[in-house]
mmCIF file of C-alpha atoms in Angstrom:
data_model
loop_
_atom_site.group_PDB
_atom_site.id
_atom_site.type_symbol
_atom_site.label_atom_id
_atom_site.label_comp_id
_atom_site.label_asym_id
_atom_site.label_seq_id
_atom_site.Cartn_x
_atom_site.Cartn_y
_atom_site.Cartn_z
ATOM 1 C CA MET A 1 92.142 41.630 13.440
ATOM 2 C CA SER A 2 94.354 44.189 12.875
ATOM 3 C CA PHE A 3 94.508 47.354 14.689
ATOM 4 C CA GLN A 4 96.215 50.985 13.573
ATOM 5 C CA TYR A 5 97.442 52.830 16.648
ATOM 6 C CA ASN A 6 99.921 55.633 17.517
ATOM 7 C CA MET A 7 101.085 57.275 20.712
ATOM 8 C CA ASN A 8 100.134 60.937 21.793
ATOM 9 C CA SER A 9 101.395 60.766 25.431
ATOM 10 C CA LEU A 10 105.081 59.520 25.943
ATOM 11 C CA ASP A 11 104.282 60.366 29.935
ATOM 12 C CA LYS A 12 101.117 58.126 30.135
ATOM 13 C CA CYS A 13 103.154 55.336 28.162
ATOM 14 C CA LEU A 14 105.713 55.587 30.898
ATOM 15 C CA ASP A 15 103.219 55.530 33.674
ATOM 16 C CA SER A 16 101.541 52.675 32.440
ATOM 17 C CA MET A 17 102.521 49.242 33.385
ATOM 18 C CA ASP A 18 102.328 47.128 30.424
ATOM 19 C CA PRO A 19 99.825 48.970 28.144
ATOM 20 C CA ILE A 20 99.872 46.112 25.287
ATOM 21 C CA GLU A 21 98.136 43.830 27.761
ATOM 22 C CA LYS A 22 95.868 46.135 28.836
ATOM 23 C CA MET A 23 94.854 47.001 25.265
ATOM 24 C CA TYR A 24 94.790 43.249 24.719
ATOM 25 C CA ASP A 25 92.651 42.598 27.540
ATOM 26 C CA GLY A 26 90.248 45.199 26.146
ATOM 27 C CA ILE A 27 90.078 43.977 22.749
ATOM 28 C CA LEU A 28 88.806 40.339 24.506
ATOM 29 C CA ALA A 29 86.406 42.158 26.458
ATOM 30 C CA ASP A 30 84.948 44.081 23.617
ATOM 31 C CA VAL A 31 85.128 41.019 21.349
ATOM 32 C CA ARG A 32 82.939 38.986 23.824
ATOM 33 C CA SER A 33 80.606 41.672 24.189
ATOM 34 C CA PHE A 34 80.273 41.540 20.492
ATOM 35 C CA GLY A 35 79.788 38.265 20.298
ATOM 36 C CA ASP A 36 76.883 38.214 22.917
ATOM 37 C CA THR A 37 75.109 40.451 20.099
ATOM 38 C CA VAL A 38 75.411 38.311 17.478
ATOM 39 C CA THR A 39 73.786 34.758 16.604
ATOM 40 C CA SER A 40 74.866 31.980 15.031
ATOM 41 C CA ASP A 41 72.155 32.185 12.570
ATOM 42 C CA GLN A 42 73.251 35.776 11.685
ATOM 43 C CA LEU A 43 76.041 34.251 10.270
ATOM 44 C CA ARG A 44 74.294 31.382 8.570
ATOM 45 C CA ALA A 45 71.786 33.674 6.859
ATOM 46 C CA GLY A 46 73.831 35.673 4.829
ATOM 47 C CA GLU A 47 74.368 38.363 7.030
ATOM 48 C CA GLN A 48 77.929 38.446 7.256
ATOM 49 C CA VAL A 49 78.471 41.653 5.913
ATOM 50 C CA ALA A 50 76.808 43.484 8.585
ATOM 51 C CA VAL A 51 78.656 41.529 11.015
ATOM 52 C CA MET A 52 81.980 42.170 9.365
ATOM 53 C CA ASP A 53 81.402 45.891 8.923
ATOM 54 C CA ARG A 54 80.722 46.063 12.912
ATOM 55 C CA LEU A 55 83.728 43.999 13.504
ATOM 56 C CA VAL A 56 85.770 47.003 11.554
ATOM 57 C CA SER A 57 83.935 49.689 13.567
ATOM 58 C CA LEU A 58 85.949 51.367 16.376
ATOM 59 C CA ASP A 59 82.448 51.703 18.719
ATOM 60 C CA THR A 60 82.375 47.942 18.856
ATOM 61 C CA TYR A 61 85.840 48.296 20.884
ATOM 62 C CA PRO A 62 85.215 50.658 23.715
ATOM 63 C CA LEU A 63 87.095 49.151 26.393
ATOM 64 C CA LEU A 64 90.314 48.933 23.649
ATOM 65 C CA CYS A 65 89.990 52.685 23.398
ATOM 66 C CA GLN A 66 90.017 53.395 26.687
ATOM 67 C CA ALA A 67 92.692 51.255 27.586
ATOM 68 C CA ALA A 68 94.827 52.865 24.866
ATOM 69 C CA LYS A 69 94.105 56.355 25.957
ATOM 70 C CA ALA A 70 95.035 55.484 29.578
ATOM 71 C CA ALA A 71 98.422 54.643 28.092
ATOM 72 C CA GLY A 72 98.987 57.613 26.043
ATOM 73 C CA PHE A 73 97.983 55.912 22.426
ATOM 74 C CA VAL A 74 94.898 56.317 20.067
ATOM 75 C CA ILE A 75 93.393 53.906 17.878
ATOM 76 C CA ASP A 76 93.254 54.946 14.261
ATOM 77 C CA SER A 77 91.382 51.888 12.668
ATOM 78 C CA ALA A 78 90.415 48.128 12.867
ATOM 79 C CA ARG A 79 90.806 46.047 9.781
ATOM 80 C CA LEU A 80 89.543 42.358 9.279
ATOM 81 C CA THR A 81 92.075 40.025 8.232
ATOM 82 C CA GLY A 82 90.205 36.941 8.285
ATOM 83 C CA LEU A 83 87.191 35.098 9.501
ATOM 84 C CA SER A 84 86.933 31.463 10.622
ATOM 85 C CA TYR A 85 84.189 29.647 12.516
ATOM 86 C CA CYS A 86 84.814 27.298 15.658
ATOM 87 C CA ALA A 87 84.511 23.674 15.164
ATOM 88 C CA THR A 88 80.787 23.629 16.338
ATOM 89 C CA LEU A 89 79.565 26.713 14.262
ATOM 90 C CA GLN A 90 81.375 24.896 11.435
ATOM 91 C CA ARG A 91 79.886 21.861 11.757
ATOM 92 C CA GLN A 92 76.442 23.732 11.997
ATOM 93 C CA ALA A 93 77.490 25.628 8.903
ATOM 94 C CA ASN A 94 77.782 22.271 7.314
ATOM 95 C CA ASP A 95 75.009 20.544 8.373
ATOM 96 C CA GLU A 96 72.897 23.548 7.580
ATOM 97 C CA GLN A 97 74.624 23.554 3.616
ATOM 98 C CA HIS A 98 73.962 19.762 3.577
ATOM 99 C CA ASN A 99 70.192 20.204 4.513
ATOM 100 C CA ALA A 100 70.152 23.209 2.279
ATOM 101 C CA ALA A 101 71.454 21.398 -0.665
ATOM 102 C CA ARG A 102 69.191 18.490 0.145
ATOM 103 C CA LEU A 103 65.950 20.677 0.197
ATOM 104 C CA ARG A 104 66.893 22.191 -3.203
ATOM 105 C CA SER A 105 67.281 18.776 -4.531
ATOM 106 C CA GLU A 106 63.988 17.701 -3.178
ATOM 107 C CA LEU A 107 62.321 21.406 -4.259
ATOM 108 C CA ALA A 108 64.162 20.522 -7.651
ATOM 109 C CA GLY A 109 62.642 17.347 -8.010
ATOM 110 C CA LYS A 110 58.965 18.203 -6.596
ATOM 111 C CA LYS A 111 59.207 20.854 -9.611
ATOM 112 C CA GLN A 112 60.445 18.474 -12.022
ATOM 113 C CA ARG A 113 57.423 15.681 -11.358
ATOM 114 C CA ARG A 114 54.937 18.905 -11.132
ATOM 115 C CA GLU A 115 56.144 19.585 -14.522
ATOM 116 C CA ILE A 116 56.023 16.243 -15.748
ATOM 117 C CA LEU A 117 52.375 15.711 -14.291
ATOM 118 C CA GLU A 118 51.490 19.248 -15.864
ATOM 119 C CA LEU A 119 53.040 17.722 -19.471
ATOM 120 C CA GLU A 120 50.772 14.408 -18.656
ATOM 121 C CA ALA A 121 47.324 16.149 -18.045
ATOM 122 C CA GLU A 122 48.190 18.784 -20.788
ATOM 123 C CA GLU A 123 48.805 15.582 -23.035
ATOM 124 C CA ARG A 124 45.293 13.713 -21.896
ATOM 125 C CA ARG A 125 43.644 17.375 -22.646
ATOM 126 C CA LEU A 126 44.922 17.336 -26.070
ATOM 127 C CA LYS A 127 44.418 13.643 -26.593
ATOM 128 C CA ILE A 128 40.567 14.076 -25.364
ATOM 129 C CA GLU A 129 40.139 16.886 -27.672
ATOM 130 C CA GLN A 130 41.654 15.244 -30.585
ATOM 131 C CA ASP A 131 39.454 12.353 -30.005
ATOM 132 C CA ALA A 132 36.343 14.593 -29.696
ATOM 133 C CA GLU A 133 37.550 16.269 -33.133
ATOM 134 C CA LEU A 134 38.179 12.958 -34.652
ATOM 135 C CA GLU A 135 34.901 11.248 -33.338
ATOM 136 C CA GLN A 136 32.917 14.785 -34.616
ATOM 137 C CA ARG A 137 34.751 14.045 -37.954
ATOM 138 C CA GLN A 138 33.852 10.709 -38.236
ATOM 139 C CA ALA A 139 30.306 11.451 -37.273
ATOM 140 C CA GLU A 140 30.271 14.303 -40.222
ATOM 141 C CA ILE A 141 31.846 11.560 -42.754
ATOM 142 C CA ARG A 142 29.165 9.099 -41.860
ATOM 143 C CA ALA A 143 26.346 11.583 -41.998
ATOM 144 C CA LYS A 144 27.622 12.680 -45.406
ATOM 145 C CA LEU A 145 28.050 8.859 -46.541
ATOM 146 C CA GLU A 146 24.536 8.493 -45.543
ATOM 147 C CA GLU A 147 23.442 11.302 -47.207
ATOM 148 C CA GLU A 148 25.220 10.464 -50.399
ATOM 149 C CA SER A 149 23.779 7.127 -49.974
ATOM 150 C CA HIS A 150 20.472 8.320 -49.678
ATOM 151 C CA GLU A 151 20.655 10.561 -52.842
ATOM 152 C CA LEU A 152 21.962 7.401 -54.690
ATOM 153 C CA LYS A 153 19.362 5.029 -53.557
ATOM 154 C CA GLU A 154 16.766 7.387 -54.924
ATOM 155 C CA ALA A 155 18.180 8.277 -58.007
ATOM 156 C CA ALA A 156 18.596 4.641 -58.656
ATOM 157 C CA LEU A 157 14.804 4.304 -57.512
ATOM 158 C CA GLU A 158 13.897 7.175 -59.972
ATOM 159 C CA ARG A 159 15.751 5.434 -62.681
ATOM 160 C CA LYS A 160 13.819 2.189 -61.996
ATOM 161 C CA LEU A 161 10.499 3.773 -61.973
ATOM 162 C CA ALA A 162 11.679 5.683 -65.110
ATOM 163 C CA LEU A 163 12.571 2.524 -66.923
ATOM 164 C CA ASN A 164 9.552 0.458 -65.588
ATOM 165 C CA LYS A 165 7.442 3.514 -67.023
ATOM 166 C CA ARG A 166 9.079 3.337 -70.590
ATOM 167 C CA GLU A 167 8.349 -0.503 -70.393
ATOM 168 C CA ILE A 168 5.037 -0.292 -69.460
ATOM 169 C CA GLU A 169 4.658 2.491 -72.188
ATOM 170 C CA ALA A 170 6.170 0.254 -74.622
ATOM 171 C CA LYS A 171 4.125 -2.862 -73.585
ATOM 172 C CA ARG A 172 0.903 -0.623 -73.786
ATOM 173 C CA GLU A 173 2.170 0.556 -77.570
ATOM 174 C CA ALA A 174 2.780 -2.626 -78.473
ATOM 175 C CA MET A 175 -0.389 -3.799 -77.277
ATOM 176 C CA LYS A 176 -2.389 -1.117 -79.067
ATOM 177 C CA GLY A 177 -0.840 -2.186 -82.253
ATOM 178 C CA GLU A 178 -1.665 -5.388 -81.522
ATOM 179 C CA ASP A 179 -5.122 -4.864 -80.755
ATOM 180 C CA ALA A 180 -5.272 -2.490 -83.813
ATOM 181 C CA ALA A 181 -3.904 -5.480 -86.247
ATOM 182 C CA THR A 182 -6.444 -7.494 -84.683
ATOM 183 C CA ILE A 183 -9.444 -5.292 -84.896
ATOM 184 C CA GLN A 184 -9.024 -4.538 -88.592
ATOM 185 C CA PHE A 185 -8.317 -8.324 -89.263
ATOM 186 C CA LEU A 186 -11.587 -9.054 -87.493
ATOM 187 C CA THR A 187 -13.546 -5.785 -89.079
ATOM 188 C CA ALA A 188 -12.080 -7.217 -92.524
ATOM 189 C CA LEU A 189 -13.930 -10.717 -91.749
ATOM 190 C CA ASN A 190 -16.818 -9.117 -90.742
ATOM 191 C CA ASN A 191 -17.140 -6.713 -93.926
ATOM 192 C CA MET A 192 -17.033 -10.037 -95.718
ATOM 193 C CA GLY A 193 -20.350 -11.444 -94.246
ATOM 194 C CA VAL A 194 -18.358 -13.777 -91.750
ATOM 195 C CA ASP A 195 -20.530 -14.744 -88.718
ATOM 196 C CA MET A 196 -17.794 -13.599 -86.174
ATOM 197 C CA THR A 197 -19.433 -15.401 -83.363
ATOM 198 C CA ALA A 198 -19.438 -18.675 -85.355
ATOM 199 C CA PHE A 199 -16.027 -17.841 -86.696
ATOM 200 C CA MET A 200 -14.399 -17.617 -82.997
ATOM 201 C CA CYS A 201 -15.798 -20.456 -81.901
ATOM 202 C CA THR A 202 -14.786 -23.095 -84.692
ATOM 203 C CA ALA A 203 -11.378 -24.670 -84.694
ATOM 204 C CA GLY A 204 -10.955 -24.043 -88.422
ATOM 205 C CA GLY A 205 -11.545 -20.100 -87.873
ATOM 206 C CA MET A 206 -9.142 -20.187 -84.851
ATOM 207 C CA LYS A 207 -6.399 -21.959 -86.968
ATOM 208 C CA VAL A 208 -6.817 -19.222 -89.714
ATOM 209 C CA ALA A 209 -6.575 -16.473 -87.392
ATOM 210 C CA SER A 210 -4.109 -17.992 -84.801
ATOM 211 C CA SER A 211 -0.948 -15.965 -86.289
ATOM 212 C CA VAL A 212 -2.832 -12.721 -85.369
ATOM 213 C CA LEU A 213 -4.853 -13.662 -82.280
ATOM 214 C CA SER A 214 -1.701 -15.235 -80.602
ATOM 215 C CA GLN A 215 -0.064 -11.801 -80.243
ATOM 216 C CA ALA A 216 -2.963 -10.112 -79.065
ATOM 217 C CA ALA A 217 -2.760 -9.884 -75.594
ATOM 218 C CA SER A 218 -6.500 -8.834 -75.355
ATOM 219 C CA LEU A 219 -7.972 -11.639 -76.726
ATOM 220 C CA GLN A 220 -5.617 -14.557 -75.494
ATOM 221 C CA LYS A 221 -7.648 -14.511 -72.309
ATOM 222 C CA GLY A 222 -11.060 -14.319 -74.078
ATOM 223 C CA ASN A 223 -13.600 -17.399 -73.697
ATOM 224 C CA CYS A 224 -16.299 -17.847 -76.333
ATOM 225 C CA LYS A 225 -19.592 -17.576 -74.103
ATOM 226 C CA GLU A 226 -21.840 -18.804 -76.668
ATOM 227 C CA GLU A 227 -22.194 -22.298 -77.716
ATOM 228 C CA HIS A 228 -22.833 -23.073 -81.689
ATOM 229 C CA THR A 229 -23.642 -26.401 -83.361
ATOM 230 C CA ILE A 230 -21.817 -26.719 -86.714
ATOM 231 C CA LYS A 231 -23.694 -28.927 -88.670
ATOM 232 C CA GLY A 232 -22.062 -30.105 -91.794
ATOM 233 C CA VAL A 233 -18.387 -29.000 -92.776
ATOM 234 C CA ILE A 234 -17.276 -25.594 -93.451
ATOM 235 C CA ASN A 235 -15.892 -24.946 -96.656
ATOM 236 C CA ALA A 236 -13.842 -22.253 -97.295
ATOM 237 C CA PRO A 237 -12.612 -21.860 -101.061
ATOM 238 C CA LYS A 238 -10.521 -19.196 -102.276
ATOM 239 C CA ILE A 239 -11.606 -16.704 -104.555
ATOM 240 C CA LYS A 240 -9.224 -14.917 -106.795
ATOM 241 C CA THR A 241 -10.023 -11.560 -107.419
ATOM 242 C CA GLU A 242 -9.364 -9.186 -110.463
ATOM 243 C CA ASP A 243 -6.781 -7.352 -108.288
ATOM 244 C CA ASN A 244 -5.233 -10.563 -107.348
ATOM 245 C CA SER A 245 -6.227 -10.386 -103.727
ATOM 246 C CA VAL A 246 -7.734 -13.453 -102.058
ATOM 247 C CA ASP A 247 -11.185 -13.209 -100.778
ATOM 248 C CA ILE A 248 -12.512 -16.102 -98.480
ATOM 249 C CA ALA A 249 -16.133 -17.102 -99.289
ATOM 250 C CA TRP A 250 -17.663 -18.720 -96.054
ATOM 251 C CA SER A 251 -20.816 -21.099 -96.134
ATOM 252 C CA SER A 252 -22.004 -23.525 -93.712
ATOM 253 C CA THR A 253 -24.707 -26.513 -94.083
#
């Protein structure tokens, strides 16, 4: 600390015994009294500015001002030239700084771990959402494929049914043609006076008609229900007509 003062009474100064020592004793007393009002926590808690403001205030040094006045002096101002801690207070300050640094490091570590946990939780949440979305897409694709497969199967079945229908119709038309040819042939025989029952039950008649009857599906499974006894031999002479067609004359004995 540095104090600026001036003399305002020479008589008092001369009458005073060692005024400097008396003012020094006043300073020591004032500083002890001031120290009793300041705690180490205030010095370590960032309140040094308030403490320093009090140190440079003359109201903090009433005994100094009183001793100076008694010796014919006036204290004009006080100036703080430096501030240092005692060994104990310095050790406490160092310990607190170390602890504060350790706490800050721990807090930073906890904050970092919390951020990592939050990132991991967010990553898991996103993965769950992505898995759910992927599963939904796969289900939609499977449903679409099943629908398309069903449609293809239905189309194939419809084509098969249509083809079968056309085949049946073609067979029916062919059978109709075959039956028509057979009926026409038998009608011609009947018109010539051939005994159709006897004709259909003889080997010779079946041989003559085999080329037509073999393609007639409606007659392939037919059976001759009547039995006939043919006596003699059936002769079938060929008679050539005027229009060069051939008529068959049948006779039996």
